[in-house]
mmCIF file of C-alpha atoms in Angstrom:
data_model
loop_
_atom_site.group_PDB
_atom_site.id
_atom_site.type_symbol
_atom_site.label_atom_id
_atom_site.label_comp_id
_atom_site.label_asym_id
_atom_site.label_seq_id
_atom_site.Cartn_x
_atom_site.Cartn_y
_atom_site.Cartn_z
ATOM 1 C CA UNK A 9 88.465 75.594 101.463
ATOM 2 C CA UNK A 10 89.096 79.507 100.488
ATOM 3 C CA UNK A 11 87.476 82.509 100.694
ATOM 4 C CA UNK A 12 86.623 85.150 98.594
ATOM 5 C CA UNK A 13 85.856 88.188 100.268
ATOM 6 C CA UNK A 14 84.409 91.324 97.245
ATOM 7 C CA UNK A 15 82.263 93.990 98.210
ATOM 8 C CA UNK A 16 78.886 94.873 96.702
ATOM 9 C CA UNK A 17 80.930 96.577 93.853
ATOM 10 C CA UNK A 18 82.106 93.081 92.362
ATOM 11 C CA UNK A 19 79.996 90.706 90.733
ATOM 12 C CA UNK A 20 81.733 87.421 91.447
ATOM 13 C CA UNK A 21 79.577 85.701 88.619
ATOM 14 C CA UNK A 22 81.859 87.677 86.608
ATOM 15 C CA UNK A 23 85.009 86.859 87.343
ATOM 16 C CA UNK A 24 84.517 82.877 88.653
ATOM 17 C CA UNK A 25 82.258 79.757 87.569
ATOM 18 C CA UNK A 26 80.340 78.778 90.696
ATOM 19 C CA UNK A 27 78.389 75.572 91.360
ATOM 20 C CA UNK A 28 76.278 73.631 93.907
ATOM 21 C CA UNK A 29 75.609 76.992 95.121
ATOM 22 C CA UNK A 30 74.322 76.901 98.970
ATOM 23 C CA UNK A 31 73.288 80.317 101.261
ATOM 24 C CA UNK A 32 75.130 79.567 104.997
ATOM 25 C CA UNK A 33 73.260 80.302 108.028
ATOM 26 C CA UNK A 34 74.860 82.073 109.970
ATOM 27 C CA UNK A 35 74.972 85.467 112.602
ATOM 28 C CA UNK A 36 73.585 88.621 111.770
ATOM 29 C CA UNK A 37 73.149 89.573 108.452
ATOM 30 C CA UNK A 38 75.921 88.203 107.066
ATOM 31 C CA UNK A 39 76.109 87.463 103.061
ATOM 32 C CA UNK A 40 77.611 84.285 102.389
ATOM 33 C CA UNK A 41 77.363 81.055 100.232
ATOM 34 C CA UNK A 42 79.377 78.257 100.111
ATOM 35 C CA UNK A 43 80.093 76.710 95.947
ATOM 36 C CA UNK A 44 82.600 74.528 94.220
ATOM 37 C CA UNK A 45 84.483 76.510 92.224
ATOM 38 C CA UNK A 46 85.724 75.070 88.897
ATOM 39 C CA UNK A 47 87.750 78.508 88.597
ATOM 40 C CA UNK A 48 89.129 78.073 92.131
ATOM 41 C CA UNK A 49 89.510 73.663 92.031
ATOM 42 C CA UNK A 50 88.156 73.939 95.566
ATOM 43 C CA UNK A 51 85.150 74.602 97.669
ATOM 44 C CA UNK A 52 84.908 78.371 98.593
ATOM 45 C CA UNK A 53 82.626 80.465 100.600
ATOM 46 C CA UNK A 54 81.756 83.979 99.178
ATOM 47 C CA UNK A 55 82.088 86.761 101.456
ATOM 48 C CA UNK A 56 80.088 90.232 100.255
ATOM 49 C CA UNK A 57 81.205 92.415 103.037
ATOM 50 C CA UNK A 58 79.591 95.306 102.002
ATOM 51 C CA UNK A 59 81.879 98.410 103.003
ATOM 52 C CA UNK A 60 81.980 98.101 106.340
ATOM 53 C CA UNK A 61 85.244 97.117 108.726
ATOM 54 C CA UNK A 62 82.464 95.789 111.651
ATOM 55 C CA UNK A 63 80.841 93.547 108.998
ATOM 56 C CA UNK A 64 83.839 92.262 107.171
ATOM 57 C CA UNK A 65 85.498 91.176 111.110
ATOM 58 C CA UNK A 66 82.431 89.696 112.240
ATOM 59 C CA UNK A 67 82.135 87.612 108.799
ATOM 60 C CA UNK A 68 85.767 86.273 108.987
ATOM 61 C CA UNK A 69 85.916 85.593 112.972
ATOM 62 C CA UNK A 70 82.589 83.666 112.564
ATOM 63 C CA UNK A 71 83.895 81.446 109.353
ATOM 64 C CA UNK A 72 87.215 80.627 111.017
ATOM 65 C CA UNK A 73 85.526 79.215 113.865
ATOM 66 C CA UNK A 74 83.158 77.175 111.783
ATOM 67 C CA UNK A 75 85.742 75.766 108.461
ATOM 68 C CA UNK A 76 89.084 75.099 107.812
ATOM 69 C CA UNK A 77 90.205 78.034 105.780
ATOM 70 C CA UNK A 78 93.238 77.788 103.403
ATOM 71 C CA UNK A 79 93.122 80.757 102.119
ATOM 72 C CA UNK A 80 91.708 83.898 101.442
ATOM 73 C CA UNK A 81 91.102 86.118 98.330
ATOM 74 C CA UNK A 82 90.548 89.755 98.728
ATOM 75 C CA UNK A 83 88.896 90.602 95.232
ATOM 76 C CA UNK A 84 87.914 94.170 94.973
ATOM 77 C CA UNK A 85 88.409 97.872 93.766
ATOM 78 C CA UNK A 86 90.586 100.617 94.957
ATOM 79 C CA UNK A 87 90.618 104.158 94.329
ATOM 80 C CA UNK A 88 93.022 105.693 92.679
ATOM 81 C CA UNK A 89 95.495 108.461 94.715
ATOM 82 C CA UNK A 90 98.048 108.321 92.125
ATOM 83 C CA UNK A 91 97.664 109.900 89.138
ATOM 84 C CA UNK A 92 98.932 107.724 86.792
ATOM 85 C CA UNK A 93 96.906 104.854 87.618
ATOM 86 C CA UNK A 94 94.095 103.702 84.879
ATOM 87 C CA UNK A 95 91.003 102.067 85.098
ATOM 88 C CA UNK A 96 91.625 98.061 85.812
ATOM 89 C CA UNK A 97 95.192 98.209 86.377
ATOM 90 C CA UNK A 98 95.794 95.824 89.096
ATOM 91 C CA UNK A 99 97.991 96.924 91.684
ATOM 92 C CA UNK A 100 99.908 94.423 93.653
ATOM 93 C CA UNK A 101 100.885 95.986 96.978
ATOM 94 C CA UNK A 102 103.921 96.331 98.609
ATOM 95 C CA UNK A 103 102.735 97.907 102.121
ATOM 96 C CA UNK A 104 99.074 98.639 103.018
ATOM 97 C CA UNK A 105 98.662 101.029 105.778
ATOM 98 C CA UNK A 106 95.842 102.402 107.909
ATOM 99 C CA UNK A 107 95.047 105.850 109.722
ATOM 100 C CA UNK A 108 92.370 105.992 112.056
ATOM 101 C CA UNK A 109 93.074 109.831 112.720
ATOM 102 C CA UNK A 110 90.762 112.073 111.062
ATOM 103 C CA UNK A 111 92.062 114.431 108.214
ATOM 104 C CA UNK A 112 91.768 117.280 110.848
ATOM 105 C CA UNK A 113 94.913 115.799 112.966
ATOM 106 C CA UNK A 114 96.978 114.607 110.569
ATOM 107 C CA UNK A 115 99.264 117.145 111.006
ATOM 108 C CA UNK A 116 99.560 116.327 114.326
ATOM 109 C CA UNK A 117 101.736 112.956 113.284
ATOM 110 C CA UNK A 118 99.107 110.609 112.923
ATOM 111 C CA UNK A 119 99.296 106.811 113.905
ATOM 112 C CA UNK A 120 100.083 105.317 110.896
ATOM 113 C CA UNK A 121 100.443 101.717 111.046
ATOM 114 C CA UNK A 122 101.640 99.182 108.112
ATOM 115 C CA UNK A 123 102.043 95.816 106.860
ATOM 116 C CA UNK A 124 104.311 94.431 104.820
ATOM 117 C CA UNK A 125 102.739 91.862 101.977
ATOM 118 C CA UNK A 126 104.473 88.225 101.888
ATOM 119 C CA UNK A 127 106.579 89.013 98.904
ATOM 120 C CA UNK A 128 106.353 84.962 98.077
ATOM 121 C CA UNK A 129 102.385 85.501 97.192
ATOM 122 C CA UNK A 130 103.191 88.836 95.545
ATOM 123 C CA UNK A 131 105.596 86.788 93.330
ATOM 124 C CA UNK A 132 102.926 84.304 92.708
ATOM 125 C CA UNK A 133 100.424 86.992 91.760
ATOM 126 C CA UNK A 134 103.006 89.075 89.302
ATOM 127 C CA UNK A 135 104.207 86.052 87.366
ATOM 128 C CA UNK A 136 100.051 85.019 86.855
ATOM 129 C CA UNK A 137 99.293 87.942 86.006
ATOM 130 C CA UNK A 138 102.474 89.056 83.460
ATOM 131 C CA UNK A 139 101.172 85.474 82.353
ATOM 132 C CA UNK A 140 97.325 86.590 81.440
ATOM 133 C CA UNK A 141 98.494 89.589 80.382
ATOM 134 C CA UNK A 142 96.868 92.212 82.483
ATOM 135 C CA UNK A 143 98.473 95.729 83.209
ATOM 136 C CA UNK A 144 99.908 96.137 86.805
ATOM 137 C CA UNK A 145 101.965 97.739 88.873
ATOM 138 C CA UNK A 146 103.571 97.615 92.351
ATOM 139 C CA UNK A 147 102.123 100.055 94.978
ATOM 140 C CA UNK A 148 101.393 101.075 98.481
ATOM 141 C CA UNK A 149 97.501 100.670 99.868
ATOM 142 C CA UNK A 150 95.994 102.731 102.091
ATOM 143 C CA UNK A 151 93.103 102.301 104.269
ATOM 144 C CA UNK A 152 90.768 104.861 105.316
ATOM 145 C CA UNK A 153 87.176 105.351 106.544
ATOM 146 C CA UNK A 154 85.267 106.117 103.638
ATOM 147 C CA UNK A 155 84.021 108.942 105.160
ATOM 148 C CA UNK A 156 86.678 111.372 105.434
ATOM 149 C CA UNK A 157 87.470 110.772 101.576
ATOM 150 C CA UNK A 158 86.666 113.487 99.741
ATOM 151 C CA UNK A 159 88.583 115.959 96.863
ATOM 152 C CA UNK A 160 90.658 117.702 99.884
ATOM 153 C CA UNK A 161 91.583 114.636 101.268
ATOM 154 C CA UNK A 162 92.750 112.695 98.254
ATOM 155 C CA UNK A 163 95.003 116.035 96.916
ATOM 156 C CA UNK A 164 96.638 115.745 100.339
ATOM 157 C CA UNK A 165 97.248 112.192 100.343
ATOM 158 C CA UNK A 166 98.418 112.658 96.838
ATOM 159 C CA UNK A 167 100.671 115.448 97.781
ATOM 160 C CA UNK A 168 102.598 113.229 100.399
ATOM 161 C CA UNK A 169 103.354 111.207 96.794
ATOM 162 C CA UNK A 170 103.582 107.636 98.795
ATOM 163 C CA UNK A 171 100.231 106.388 98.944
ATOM 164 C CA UNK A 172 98.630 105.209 95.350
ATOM 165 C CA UNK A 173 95.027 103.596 95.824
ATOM 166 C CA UNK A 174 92.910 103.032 98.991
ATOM 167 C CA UNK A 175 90.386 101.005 100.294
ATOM 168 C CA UNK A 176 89.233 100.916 103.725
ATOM 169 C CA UNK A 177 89.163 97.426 103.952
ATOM 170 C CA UNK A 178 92.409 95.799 102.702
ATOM 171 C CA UNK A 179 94.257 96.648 106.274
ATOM 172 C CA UNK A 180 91.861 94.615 108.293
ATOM 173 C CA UNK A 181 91.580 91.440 106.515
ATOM 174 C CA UNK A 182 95.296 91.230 105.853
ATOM 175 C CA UNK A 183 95.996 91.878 109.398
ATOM 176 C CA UNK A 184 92.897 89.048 110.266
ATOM 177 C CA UNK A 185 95.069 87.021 107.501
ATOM 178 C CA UNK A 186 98.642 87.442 109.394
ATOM 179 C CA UNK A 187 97.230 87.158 112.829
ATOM 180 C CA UNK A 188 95.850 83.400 111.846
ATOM 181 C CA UNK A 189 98.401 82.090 109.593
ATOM 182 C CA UNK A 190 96.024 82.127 106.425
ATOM 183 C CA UNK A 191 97.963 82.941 103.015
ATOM 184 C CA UNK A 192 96.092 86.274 101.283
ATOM 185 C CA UNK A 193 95.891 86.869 97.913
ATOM 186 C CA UNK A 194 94.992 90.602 97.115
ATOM 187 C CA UNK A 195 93.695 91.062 93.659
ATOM 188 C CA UNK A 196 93.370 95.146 93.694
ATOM 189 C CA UNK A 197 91.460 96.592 90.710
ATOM 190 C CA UNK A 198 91.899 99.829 89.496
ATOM 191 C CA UNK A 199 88.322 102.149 89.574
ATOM 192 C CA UNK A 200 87.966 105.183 87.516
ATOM 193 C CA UNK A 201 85.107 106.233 85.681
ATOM 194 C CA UNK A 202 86.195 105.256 82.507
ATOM 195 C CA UNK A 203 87.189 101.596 82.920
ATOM 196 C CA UNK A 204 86.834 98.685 80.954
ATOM 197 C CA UNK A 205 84.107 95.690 82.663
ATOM 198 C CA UNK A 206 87.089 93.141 82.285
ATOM 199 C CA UNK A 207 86.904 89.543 83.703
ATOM 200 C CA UNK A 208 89.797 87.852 85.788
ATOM 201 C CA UNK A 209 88.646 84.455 85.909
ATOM 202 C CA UNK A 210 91.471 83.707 83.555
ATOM 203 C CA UNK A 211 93.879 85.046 86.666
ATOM 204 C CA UNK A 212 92.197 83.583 89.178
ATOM 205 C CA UNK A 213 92.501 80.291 87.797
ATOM 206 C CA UNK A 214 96.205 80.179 86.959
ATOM 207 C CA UNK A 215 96.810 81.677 90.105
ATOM 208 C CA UNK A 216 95.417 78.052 92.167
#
């Protein structure tokens, strides 16, 4: 069984044929449903973890403890910090990091901490997608709480010329992912204001 975690920004119906379609009880408020996927050859549970770190931990502890996961899929958007990234590019990443500091002490030396992507997957993921012909790139990932983003912020993340998206959830589940031996596949699209509505069914199916 996999999961695929998006945020309310992805419409999975898009991207994935879904069948059998089934909400899960569960804790809290959690949004999930558990399909076959004809996309996926498997049974999956969709994860919507909103935006929030809290929600998406709570979510993944309490679906561990009740399935046998195989794997995960982290499909969702991240904002560009690097210039010369377009609308539904898909970036494959090479590190994602996190800072928990507030812009106000980073020149303090914040804590930055980082993960390093199984390269194995990342192969996986580049020759699928060279395959389906997207537009990609390698890059590094950054994780941040949404909100200290703002114009100021993103110029001096830019001028530091290392980080090229974020999202402020990618560090968390990946780290959830390593911690428990689950294989990740990050599928990072490009957001600007002037991007395409592609699907990526086609990807996500040659990818399994």
């Amino acid at each position: 069984m996999k999961i695929i975690v998006t945020t309310n920004q992805i419409n999975l119906k898009n991207h994935i044929k879904l069948k059998n379609i089934q909400k899960i009880k569960s804790v809290g408020e959690l949004d999930l449903f558990k399909a076959n996927s004809l996309t996926l050859k498997d049974e999956v549970i969709s994860f919507k973890a909103k935006s929030s770190e809290i929600f998406l931990m709570t979510g993944l502890k309490w679906i561990k403890k009740k399935f046998k996961i195989s794997s995960i899929i982290f499909l969702d958007y991240v904002n560009p910090v690097n210039n010369n990234l377009l609308g539904n590019h898909i970036i494959i990443p090479k590190k994602i990091y996190s800072i928990n500091d507030p812009p106000l002490e980073w020149s303090n030396s914040p804590l930055i901490n980082n993960i390093q992507i199984n390269s194995a997957i990342n192969n996986k993921i580049r020759k699928v997608i060279y395959e389906t012909n997207y537009d990609f790139l390698y890059g590094n990932i950054l994780s941040i709480d949404e909100k200290f983003i703002n114009d100021t912020t993103i110029n001096e993340l830019r001028n530091l010329n290392y980080f090229d998206a974020h999202n402020n959830l990618i560090f968390s589940i990946n780290k959830f992912a390593i911690k428990n031996e689950i294989d990740i596949y990050n599928i990072c699209i490009v957001k600007t204001n002037n991007m395409q509505n592609l699907k990526f069914e086609n990807l996500l199916e040659k990818l399994f």
